Tab-separated table of C-alpha atoms and ligand atoms in Angstrom:
chain	number	residue	atom	x	y	z
A	8	UNK	CA	0.000	0.000	0.000
A	9	UNK	CA	1.499	3.387	-0.906
A	10	UNK	CA	2.029	6.062	1.704
A	11	UNK	CA	-0.336	8.329	-0.244
A	12	UNK	CA	-3.203	5.870	-0.115
A	13	UNK	CA	-2.515	5.208	3.550
A	14	UNK	CA	-2.811	8.932	4.132
A	15	UNK	CA	-6.077	9.127	2.217
A	16	UNK	CA	-7.614	6.132	3.934
A	17	UNK	CA	-6.728	6.521	7.563
A	18	UNK	CA	-4.637	9.405	8.660
A	19	UNK	CA	-5.983	12.319	10.603
A	20	UNK	CA	-3.030	13.679	12.507
A	21	UNK	CA	0.697	14.047	11.785
A	22	UNK	CA	1.422	11.463	14.493
A	23	UNK	CA	-0.931	9.002	12.859
A	24	UNK	CA	0.683	9.584	9.447
A	25	UNK	CA	4.133	9.020	10.925
A	26	UNK	CA	3.021	5.780	12.635
A	27	UNK	CA	1.437	4.516	9.419
A	28	UNK	CA	4.521	5.378	7.348
A	29	UNK	CA	6.680	3.481	9.834
A	30	UNK	CA	4.320	0.506	9.615
A	31	UNK	CA	4.307	0.597	5.806
A	32	UNK	CA	8.133	0.645	5.621
A	33	UNK	CA	8.518	-2.178	8.163
A	34	UNK	CA	5.974	-4.342	6.340
A	35	UNK	CA	7.463	-3.621	2.909
A	36	UNK	CA	8.257	-6.595	0.737
A	37	UNK	CA	11.993	-6.757	0.132
A	38	UNK	CA	12.089	-9.895	-2.001
A	39	UNK	CA	9.036	-11.215	-3.833
A	40	UNK	CA	9.072	-14.565	-5.536
A	41	UNK	CA	6.256	-14.827	-8.045
A	42	UNK	CA	5.255	-18.125	-9.662
A	43	UNK	CA	8.904	-19.158	-9.948
A	44	UNK	CA	9.862	-22.392	-11.657
A	45	UNK	CA	13.330	-23.752	-12.335
A	46	UNK	CA	14.204	-26.595	-14.671
A	47	UNK	CA	17.760	-27.795	-15.227
A	48	UNK	CA	18.605	-29.348	-18.545
A	49	UNK	CA	20.842	-32.195	-17.507
A	50	UNK	CA	22.388	-34.741	-19.906
A	51	UNK	CA	19.911	-37.295	-18.616
A	52	UNK	CA	16.986	-34.974	-19.377
A	53	UNK	CA	15.153	-32.060	-17.740
A	54	UNK	CA	15.114	-31.854	-13.913
A	55	UNK	CA	12.395	-29.734	-12.330
A	56	UNK	CA	13.921	-28.202	-9.185
A	57	UNK	CA	11.230	-25.593	-8.396
A	58	UNK	CA	7.560	-25.259	-9.327
A	59	UNK	CA	5.158	-22.328	-8.908
A	60	UNK	CA	6.929	-20.825	-5.887
A	61	UNK	CA	5.277	-17.757	-4.324
A	62	UNK	CA	6.924	-16.053	-1.357
A	63	UNK	CA	7.295	-12.628	0.198
A	64	UNK	CA	10.320	-11.773	2.324
A	65	UNK	CA	10.022	-8.532	4.279
A	66	UNK	CA	12.756	-5.970	4.822
A	67	UNK	CA	14.790	-6.645	7.965
A	68	UNK	CA	13.471	-10.122	8.693
A	69	UNK	CA	15.309	-13.427	8.991
A	70	UNK	CA	13.631	-15.805	6.577
A	71	UNK	CA	14.332	-19.531	6.637
A	72	UNK	CA	14.023	-21.972	3.737
A	73	UNK	CA	13.961	-25.568	4.898
A	74	UNK	CA	13.548	-28.907	3.201
A	75	UNK	CA	15.138	-32.287	2.783
A	76	UNK	CA	18.088	-32.846	0.480
A	77	UNK	CA	17.054	-32.162	-3.114
A	78	UNK	CA	13.959	-30.139	-2.109
A	79	UNK	CA	15.174	-27.132	-4.124
A	80	UNK	CA	16.570	-24.850	-1.380
A	81	UNK	CA	19.867	-24.011	-3.092
A	82	UNK	CA	18.153	-23.567	-6.450
A	83	UNK	CA	15.758	-21.055	-4.898
A	84	UNK	CA	18.261	-18.988	-2.916
A	85	UNK	CA	20.614	-18.810	-5.900
A	86	UNK	CA	17.935	-17.136	-8.003
A	87	UNK	CA	17.910	-14.168	-5.581
A	88	UNK	CA	21.360	-12.978	-6.725
A	89	UNK	CA	21.045	-14.454	-10.228
A	90	UNK	CA	23.629	-17.192	-9.657
A	91	UNK	CA	20.781	-19.127	-11.277
A	92	UNK	CA	18.140	-17.709	-13.594
A	93	UNK	CA	14.520	-18.689	-13.142
A	94	UNK	CA	12.876	-20.733	-15.906
A	95	UNK	CA	9.445	-19.265	-15.147
A	96	UNK	CA	8.071	-16.405	-13.069
A	97	UNK	CA	9.823	-13.413	-11.545
A	98	UNK	CA	11.959	-12.374	-8.594
A	99	UNK	CA	11.322	-8.784	-7.521
A	100	UNK	CA	13.671	-6.920	-5.208
A	101	UNK	CA	12.171	-3.686	-3.917
A	102	UNK	CA	9.577	-4.142	-6.640
A	103	UNK	CA	12.102	-4.410	-9.510
A	104	UNK	CA	12.201	-7.531	-11.670
A	105	UNK	CA	15.832	-8.683	-11.361
A	106	UNK	CA	15.435	-10.912	-14.430
A	107	UNK	CA	15.681	-7.781	-16.588
A	108	UNK	CA	19.087	-6.733	-15.222
A	109	UNK	CA	22.118	-6.846	-17.517
A	110	UNK	CA	25.749	-5.687	-17.222
A	111	UNK	CA	26.147	-2.904	-14.666
A	112	UNK	CA	22.632	-3.540	-13.334
A	113	UNK	CA	23.550	-7.121	-12.511
A	114	UNK	CA	26.834	-6.067	-10.871
A	115	UNK	CA	24.837	-3.558	-8.798
A	116	UNK	CA	22.394	-6.291	-7.732
A	117	UNK	CA	25.231	-8.535	-6.561
A	118	UNK	CA	26.716	-5.686	-4.532
A	119	UNK	CA	23.399	-5.391	-2.706
A	120	UNK	CA	23.357	-9.089	-1.854
A	121	UNK	CA	26.100	-10.780	0.182
A	122	UNK	CA	26.362	-14.552	0.452
A	123	UNK	CA	27.976	-17.039	2.818
A	124	UNK	CA	28.525	-20.726	2.160
A	125	UNK	CA	28.675	-24.043	4.010
A	126	UNK	CA	32.370	-24.538	3.189
A	127	UNK	CA	33.246	-20.849	3.615
A	128	UNK	CA	34.857	-20.490	0.132
A	129	UNK	CA	37.923	-18.609	1.407
A	130	UNK	CA	41.088	-18.431	-0.664
A	131	UNK	CA	43.675	-20.475	1.232
A	132	UNK	CA	46.648	-18.653	-0.314
A	133	UNK	CA	45.403	-15.265	0.927
A	134	UNK	CA	45.370	-13.862	4.465
A	135	UNK	CA	42.136	-12.955	6.220
A	136	UNK	CA	42.657	-9.301	5.270
A	137	UNK	CA	43.341	-10.186	1.625
A	138	UNK	CA	40.240	-12.387	1.509
A	139	UNK	CA	38.154	-9.526	2.863
A	140	UNK	CA	39.742	-7.040	0.470
A	141	UNK	CA	38.840	-8.968	-2.698
A	142	UNK	CA	35.298	-7.688	-3.248
A	143	UNK	CA	36.299	-4.055	-2.644
A	144	UNK	CA	39.487	-4.324	-4.751
A	145	UNK	CA	37.398	-5.615	-7.624
A	146	UNK	CA	35.066	-2.651	-7.133
A	147	UNK	CA	38.061	-0.249	-7.372
A	148	UNK	CA	38.172	1.047	-3.776
A	149	UNK	CA	41.286	2.643	-2.234
A	150	UNK	CA	43.581	0.397	-0.192
A	151	UNK	CA	43.266	2.538	2.981
A	152	UNK	CA	39.456	2.451	2.786
A	153	UNK	CA	39.493	-1.296	2.242
A	154	UNK	CA	41.705	-1.891	5.282
A	155	UNK	CA	39.610	0.412	7.439
A	156	UNK	CA	36.393	-1.393	6.500
A	157	UNK	CA	38.004	-4.829	6.913
A	158	UNK	CA	39.221	-3.989	10.433
A	159	UNK	CA	35.788	-2.644	11.382
A	160	UNK	CA	34.125	-5.842	10.197
A	161	UNK	CA	36.684	-8.120	11.833
A	162	UNK	CA	35.856	-6.357	15.097
A	163	UNK	CA	32.152	-6.867	14.446
A	164	UNK	CA	32.584	-10.614	13.918
A	165	UNK	CA	34.955	-10.967	16.903
A	166	UNK	CA	38.192	-11.577	14.951
A	167	UNK	CA	40.307	-8.537	15.828
A	168	UNK	CA	44.002	-9.220	15.365
A	169	UNK	CA	43.493	-12.035	12.814
A	170	UNK	CA	44.123	-9.821	9.766
A	171	UNK	CA	47.367	-11.508	8.731
A	172	UNK	CA	46.442	-15.081	9.543
A	173	UNK	CA	45.861	-17.622	6.736
A	174	UNK	CA	42.520	-19.511	6.712
A	175	UNK	CA	44.221	-22.862	7.409
A	176	UNK	CA	45.132	-21.538	10.886
A	177	UNK	CA	41.480	-20.782	11.731
A	178	UNK	CA	38.778	-23.023	13.210
A	179	UNK	CA	35.565	-23.716	11.248
A	180	UNK	CA	33.661	-21.130	13.247
A	181	UNK	CA	36.392	-18.521	12.695
A	182	UNK	CA	36.417	-19.275	8.958
A	183	UNK	CA	32.678	-18.702	8.815
A	184	UNK	CA	33.151	-15.405	10.699
A	185	UNK	CA	35.616	-14.365	7.985
A	186	UNK	CA	33.023	-15.460	5.405
A	187	UNK	CA	30.427	-13.251	7.083
A	188	UNK	CA	32.821	-10.276	7.275
A	189	UNK	CA	33.710	-10.719	3.586
A	190	UNK	CA	30.023	-10.850	2.644
A	191	UNK	CA	29.490	-7.540	4.478
A	192	UNK	CA	32.404	-5.679	2.846
A	193	UNK	CA	30.196	-4.139	0.143
A	194	UNK	CA	27.566	-3.076	2.696
A	195	UNK	CA	24.838	-5.326	1.294
A	196	UNK	CA	21.188	-4.998	2.299
A	197	UNK	CA	20.495	-8.728	1.936
A	198	UNK	CA	22.590	-11.630	3.224
A	199	UNK	CA	22.039	-15.104	1.764
A	200	UNK	CA	23.255	-17.985	3.920
A	201	UNK	CA	23.640	-21.345	2.168
A	202	UNK	CA	23.781	-24.025	4.923
A	203	UNK	CA	26.123	-21.647	6.790
A	204	UNK	CA	26.279	-23.753	9.955
A	205	UNK	CA	26.007	-27.282	8.514
A	206	UNK	CA	29.756	-27.927	8.700
A	207	UNK	CA	30.023	-26.668	12.303
A	208	UNK	CA	29.674	-28.381	15.687
A	209	UNK	CA	26.604	-27.519	17.797
A	210	UNK	CA	28.387	-24.985	20.023
A	211	UNK	CA	29.974	-23.148	17.092
A	212	UNK	CA	26.616	-23.241	15.287
A	213	UNK	CA	25.080	-21.405	18.246
A	214	UNK	CA	27.756	-18.703	18.144
A	215	UNK	CA	27.376	-18.173	14.375
A	216	UNK	CA	23.574	-17.994	14.674
A	217	UNK	CA	23.920	-15.429	17.478
A	218	UNK	CA	26.263	-13.416	15.269
A	219	UNK	CA	23.790	-13.510	12.358
A	220	UNK	CA	21.013	-12.338	14.677
A	221	UNK	CA	23.224	-9.506	15.940
A	222	UNK	CA	24.054	-8.416	12.382
A	223	UNK	CA	20.375	-8.523	11.470
A	224	UNK	CA	19.484	-6.303	14.426
A	225	UNK	CA	22.456	-3.904	14.277
A	226	UNK	CA	22.675	-3.455	10.527
A	227	UNK	CA	19.002	-4.009	9.678
A	228	UNK	CA	19.983	-6.601	7.065
A	229	UNK	CA	17.396	-8.911	5.527
A	230	UNK	CA	18.748	-12.432	6.003
A	231	UNK	CA	17.618	-15.427	3.960
A	232	UNK	CA	19.007	-18.739	5.104
A	233	UNK	CA	18.651	-22.274	3.890
A	234	UNK	CA	19.086	-25.231	6.164
A	235	UNK	CA	17.898	-28.783	6.690
A	236	UNK	CA	17.900	-28.325	10.484
A	237	UNK	CA	14.714	-27.141	12.166
A	238	UNK	CA	16.742	-26.164	15.260
A	239	UNK	CA	18.434	-23.431	13.184
A	240	UNK	CA	15.066	-22.105	12.031
A	241	UNK	CA	13.710	-22.175	15.596
A	242	UNK	CA	16.619	-20.209	16.919
A	243	UNK	CA	16.718	-17.189	14.653
A	244	UNK	CA	14.092	-17.091	11.915
A	245	UNK	CA	10.948	-14.954	11.847
A	246	UNK	CA	9.270	-16.731	8.922
A	247	UNK	CA	9.905	-20.082	7.322
A	248	UNK	CA	8.956	-21.835	4.107
A	249	UNK	CA	9.068	-25.620	3.844
A	250	UNK	CA	9.992	-27.006	0.417
A	251	UNK	CA	9.392	-30.569	-0.710
A	252	UNK	CA	10.283	-31.790	-4.209
A	253	UNK	CA	10.406	-28.240	-5.534
A	254	UNK	CA	7.044	-27.192	-4.110
A	255	UNK	CA	6.090	-24.986	-1.163
A	256	UNK	CA	4.264	-27.297	1.230
A	257	UNK	CA	3.896	-24.836	4.079
A	258	UNK	CA	4.947	-21.311	5.099
A	259	UNK	CA	4.298	-18.878	7.921
A	260	UNK	CA	5.641	-17.430	11.181
A	261	UNK	CA	8.067	-19.859	12.808
A	262	UNK	CA	6.076	-20.269	16.034
A	263	UNK	CA	2.998	-21.237	14.012
A	264	UNK	CA	4.735	-23.790	11.804
A	265	UNK	CA	6.443	-25.347	14.844
A	266	UNK	CA	3.279	-25.325	16.935
A	267	UNK	CA	0.893	-26.712	14.328
A	268	UNK	CA	2.760	-28.248	11.415
A	269	UNK	CA	0.295	-29.167	8.659
A	270	UNK	CA	2.458	-30.986	6.124
A	271	UNK	CA	4.035	-34.437	6.538
A	272	UNK	CA	7.353	-33.028	5.319
A	273	UNK	CA	7.323	-30.443	8.138
A	274	UNK	CA	6.397	-33.048	10.732
A	275	UNK	CA	9.234	-35.296	9.680
A	276	UNK	CA	11.710	-32.377	9.751
A	277	UNK	CA	10.474	-31.591	13.257
A	278	UNK	CA	10.694	-35.205	14.461
A	279	UNK	CA	14.293	-34.968	15.730
A	280	UNK	CA	13.220	-32.125	18.032
A	281	UNK	CA	10.253	-34.028	19.540
A	282	UNK	CA	10.522	-35.135	23.139
A	283	UNK	CA	10.278	-38.901	23.263
A	284	UNK	CA	9.087	-40.767	26.320
A	285	UNK	CA	12.190	-41.690	28.364
A	286	UNK	CA	12.899	-45.445	28.388
A	287	UNK	CA	12.417	-45.901	32.168
A	288	UNK	CA	9.022	-44.231	31.980
A	289	UNK	CA	8.002	-46.356	28.986
A	290	UNK	CA	8.808	-49.452	31.028
A	291	UNK	CA	6.895	-48.250	34.099
A	292	UNK	CA	3.843	-47.047	32.194
A	293	UNK	CA	0.752	-49.256	32.642
A	294	UNK	CA	-2.570	-48.925	30.867
A	295	UNK	CA	-4.655	-49.743	33.971
A	296	UNK	CA	-4.975	-47.357	36.886
A	297	UNK	CA	-4.817	-50.038	39.667
A	298	UNK	CA	-4.143	-47.645	42.506
A	299	UNK	CA	-1.345	-45.759	40.723
A	300	UNK	CA	-1.138	-42.186	39.459
A	301	UNK	CA	-2.445	-41.061	36.068
A	302	UNK	CA	0.192	-39.735	33.647
A	303	UNK	CA	-1.177	-36.793	31.674
A	304	UNK	CA	0.480	-35.452	28.537
A	305	UNK	CA	-0.018	-31.690	28.145
A	306	UNK	CA	0.756	-30.120	24.775
A	307	UNK	CA	1.395	-26.395	24.259
A	308	UNK	CA	1.331	-25.334	20.613
A	309	UNK	CA	1.916	-21.630	21.221
A	310	UNK	CA	-1.365	-20.708	19.616
A	311	UNK	CA	-2.767	-18.752	22.549
A	312	UNK	CA	-1.987	-17.135	25.865
A	313	UNK	CA	-1.860	-20.612	27.489
A	314	UNK	CA	1.229	-20.988	29.625
A	315	UNK	CA	2.455	-24.173	31.295
A	316	UNK	CA	1.317	-23.127	34.764
A	317	UNK	CA	1.799	-26.109	37.079
A	318	UNK	CA	0.119	-24.317	39.999
A	319	UNK	CA	-3.027	-23.737	37.946
A	320	UNK	CA	-2.944	-27.354	36.729
A	321	UNK	CA	-2.715	-28.680	40.313
A	322	UNK	CA	-5.529	-26.342	41.362
A	323	UNK	CA	-7.749	-27.518	38.481
A	324	UNK	CA	-7.065	-31.157	39.355
A	325	UNK	CA	-7.507	-30.485	43.060
A	326	UNK	CA	-4.431	-32.634	43.677
A	327	UNK	CA	-0.683	-32.554	43.724
A	328	UNK	CA	1.045	-32.918	40.315
A	329	UNK	CA	4.509	-34.301	39.762
A	330	UNK	CA	6.416	-33.158	36.687
A	331	UNK	CA	7.859	-36.371	35.176
A	332	UNK	CA	9.333	-35.200	31.919
A	333	UNK	CA	9.068	-32.643	29.124
A	334	UNK	CA	10.386	-29.444	27.667
A	335	UNK	CA	8.998	-26.064	26.758
A	336	UNK	CA	10.555	-23.742	24.190
A	337	UNK	CA	9.712	-20.110	23.803
A	338	UNK	CA	9.578	-19.303	20.096
A	339	UNK	CA	8.922	-15.647	19.279
A	340	UNK	CA	7.295	-15.336	22.722
A	341	UNK	CA	5.024	-18.382	22.313
A	342	UNK	CA	5.338	-21.325	24.710
A	343	UNK	CA	5.598	-24.617	22.838
A	344	UNK	CA	6.327	-28.120	23.972
A	345	UNK	CA	5.045	-31.099	25.882
A	346	UNK	CA	4.919	-31.958	29.574
A	347	UNK	CA	4.198	-35.268	31.252
A	348	UNK	CA	2.770	-34.951	34.745
A	349	UNK	CA	1.637	-37.604	37.202
A	350	UNK	CA	-1.278	-37.027	39.538
A	351	UNK	CA	-3.309	-39.036	42.025
A	352	UNK	CA	-6.420	-36.909	41.310
A	353	UNK	CA	-9.642	-38.984	41.057
A	354	UNK	CA	-10.745	-40.099	37.574
A	355	UNK	CA	-13.823	-37.850	37.390
A	356	UNK	CA	-11.667	-34.838	38.260
A	357	UNK	CA	-9.187	-35.765	35.525
A	358	UNK	CA	-12.012	-36.151	32.974
A	359	UNK	CA	-13.230	-32.676	33.899
A	360	UNK	CA	-9.668	-31.303	33.767
A	361	UNK	CA	-9.090	-32.657	30.222
A	362	UNK	CA	-11.989	-30.481	29.030
A	363	UNK	CA	-10.420	-27.346	30.517
A	364	UNK	CA	-8.693	-26.100	27.370
A	365	UNK	CA	-7.678	-22.797	28.986
A	366	UNK	CA	-4.730	-24.584	30.587
A	367	UNK	CA	-3.216	-26.364	27.555
A	368	UNK	CA	-3.592	-26.766	23.793
A	369	UNK	CA	-4.382	-30.455	24.121
A	370	UNK	CA	-4.132	-33.061	26.865
A	371	UNK	CA	-4.670	-36.782	27.301
A	372	UNK	CA	-3.982	-39.550	29.781
A	373	UNK	CA	-1.170	-41.679	28.334
A	374	UNK	CA	-1.114	-44.325	31.099
A	375	UNK	CA	-0.539	-44.878	34.790
A	376	UNK	CA	2.491	-45.293	37.022
B	13	LIG	N1	23.044	-27.930	-11.990
B	13	LIG	C1	22.103	-28.861	-11.906
B	13	LIG	N2	21.830	-29.666	-12.945
B	13	LIG	C2	20.870	-30.608	-12.871
B	13	LIG	N3	20.100	-30.818	-11.785
B	13	LIG	C3	20.333	-30.055	-10.731
B	13	LIG	C4	21.326	-29.043	-10.713
B	13	LIG	N4	21.319	-28.434	-9.504
B	13	LIG	C5	20.358	-29.045	-8.791
B	13	LIG	N5	19.763	-30.014	-9.512
B	13	LIG	C6	18.634	-30.867	-9.076
B	13	LIG	O1	17.591	-30.017	-8.667
B	13	LIG	C7	16.938	-30.545	-7.525
B	13	LIG	C8	17.017	-29.544	-6.388
B	13	LIG	O2	18.363	-29.396	-6.004
B	13	LIG	P1	18.847	-28.332	-4.912
B	13	LIG	O3	20.351	-28.429	-4.841
B	13	LIG	O4	18.265	-27.024	-5.206
B	13	LIG	O5	18.181	-28.925	-3.585
B	13	LIG	P2	18.563	-28.669	-2.073
B	13	LIG	O6	17.298	-28.662	-1.319
B	13	LIG	O7	19.421	-27.458	-1.961
B	13	LIG	O8	19.405	-29.958	-1.728
B	13	LIG	P3	20.661	-30.135	-0.715
B	13	LIG	O9	20.125	-29.876	0.669
B	13	LIG	O10	21.055	-31.561	-0.915
B	13	LIG	O11	21.706	-29.157	-1.144
B	13	LIG	C9	17.627	-31.870	-7.220
B	13	LIG	O12	16.887	-32.884	-7.833
B	13	LIG	C10	18.970	-31.705	-7.875
B	13	LIG	O13	19.487	-32.955	-8.250
């Protein structure tokens, strides 16, 4: 919606206009993918990698693209900086069709979009400083300016003092930090991350994800990342799209997709994060009550103001509850997860409790201990 039409429709005061302008800018589409298809012409015949993809990525958000191997993630992200051309449809950046760009226009597009890779793609024969200098040297910048910018960025990514070190002397996490600094040398407005943490151990992955989040917040960069790990999406993304065999099977805010996955592909990607029943509990669990305690599974899908409030649960059951197992994540402020509690509350009270949907998203008795 244009600012002018916003003004005509709603605004009465200067303050209102300013608030609406702010809203319009924040909600502005940065990258729009319209009916995009991609077919490779391999020796063995055509391979359809993407079909009828529609997406909107907003300015300043972290947008995740997830899917199993071969789902089309790399093909999609590579169309954003024209490393690949689409076979059908359009990619718009700030409303401009990038498929029309040629020569200087294409160079300009690639300056606006930085990219980092799973295997870092650093030149091993060049020092950290020389690796960082490459994009600016190619763009004809002065040596002093290049060094100044490189040192600033090395400080930002926590690698001060590593200017003259060769990549082989750096850890995986440090190499990726250099990759991030190099991608930022041309002051891009979009950062594409191609499986940027897949080659890293879990602890280093955390530190790189924190750094990406910090860059997104401090520099206001739009970040698009592809991954096959839902944990990465959960940690830093605002929106996510799930691809399966070149098609969008699901997309939306991360808390919603995690809380109520609709597609089988999403559910299977989420499976590694699900809390399984611990083995000792599985062995102790009986299907008859026979004087024991009921074990209730409480699910929180983040879809409401429901919080896992054990005090309120005990009060509703009119009995003590023991927390046996479970975990709750907070994703974008929404509580999600599953708890197993044991209670000696009478059966009629439990039946009544299970109908009390103010306290959970869903609940059921899974057995007795
Ligand atoms: N250059 C190419 N020529 C032919 N087929 C290709 C080419 N690049 C990708 N493909 C095919 O396109 C489909 C999508 O591949 P793509 O690499 O985009 O998926 P992906 O989700 O990124 O997979 P991965 O996680 O394994 O990298 C696959 O079937 C792949 O074999």
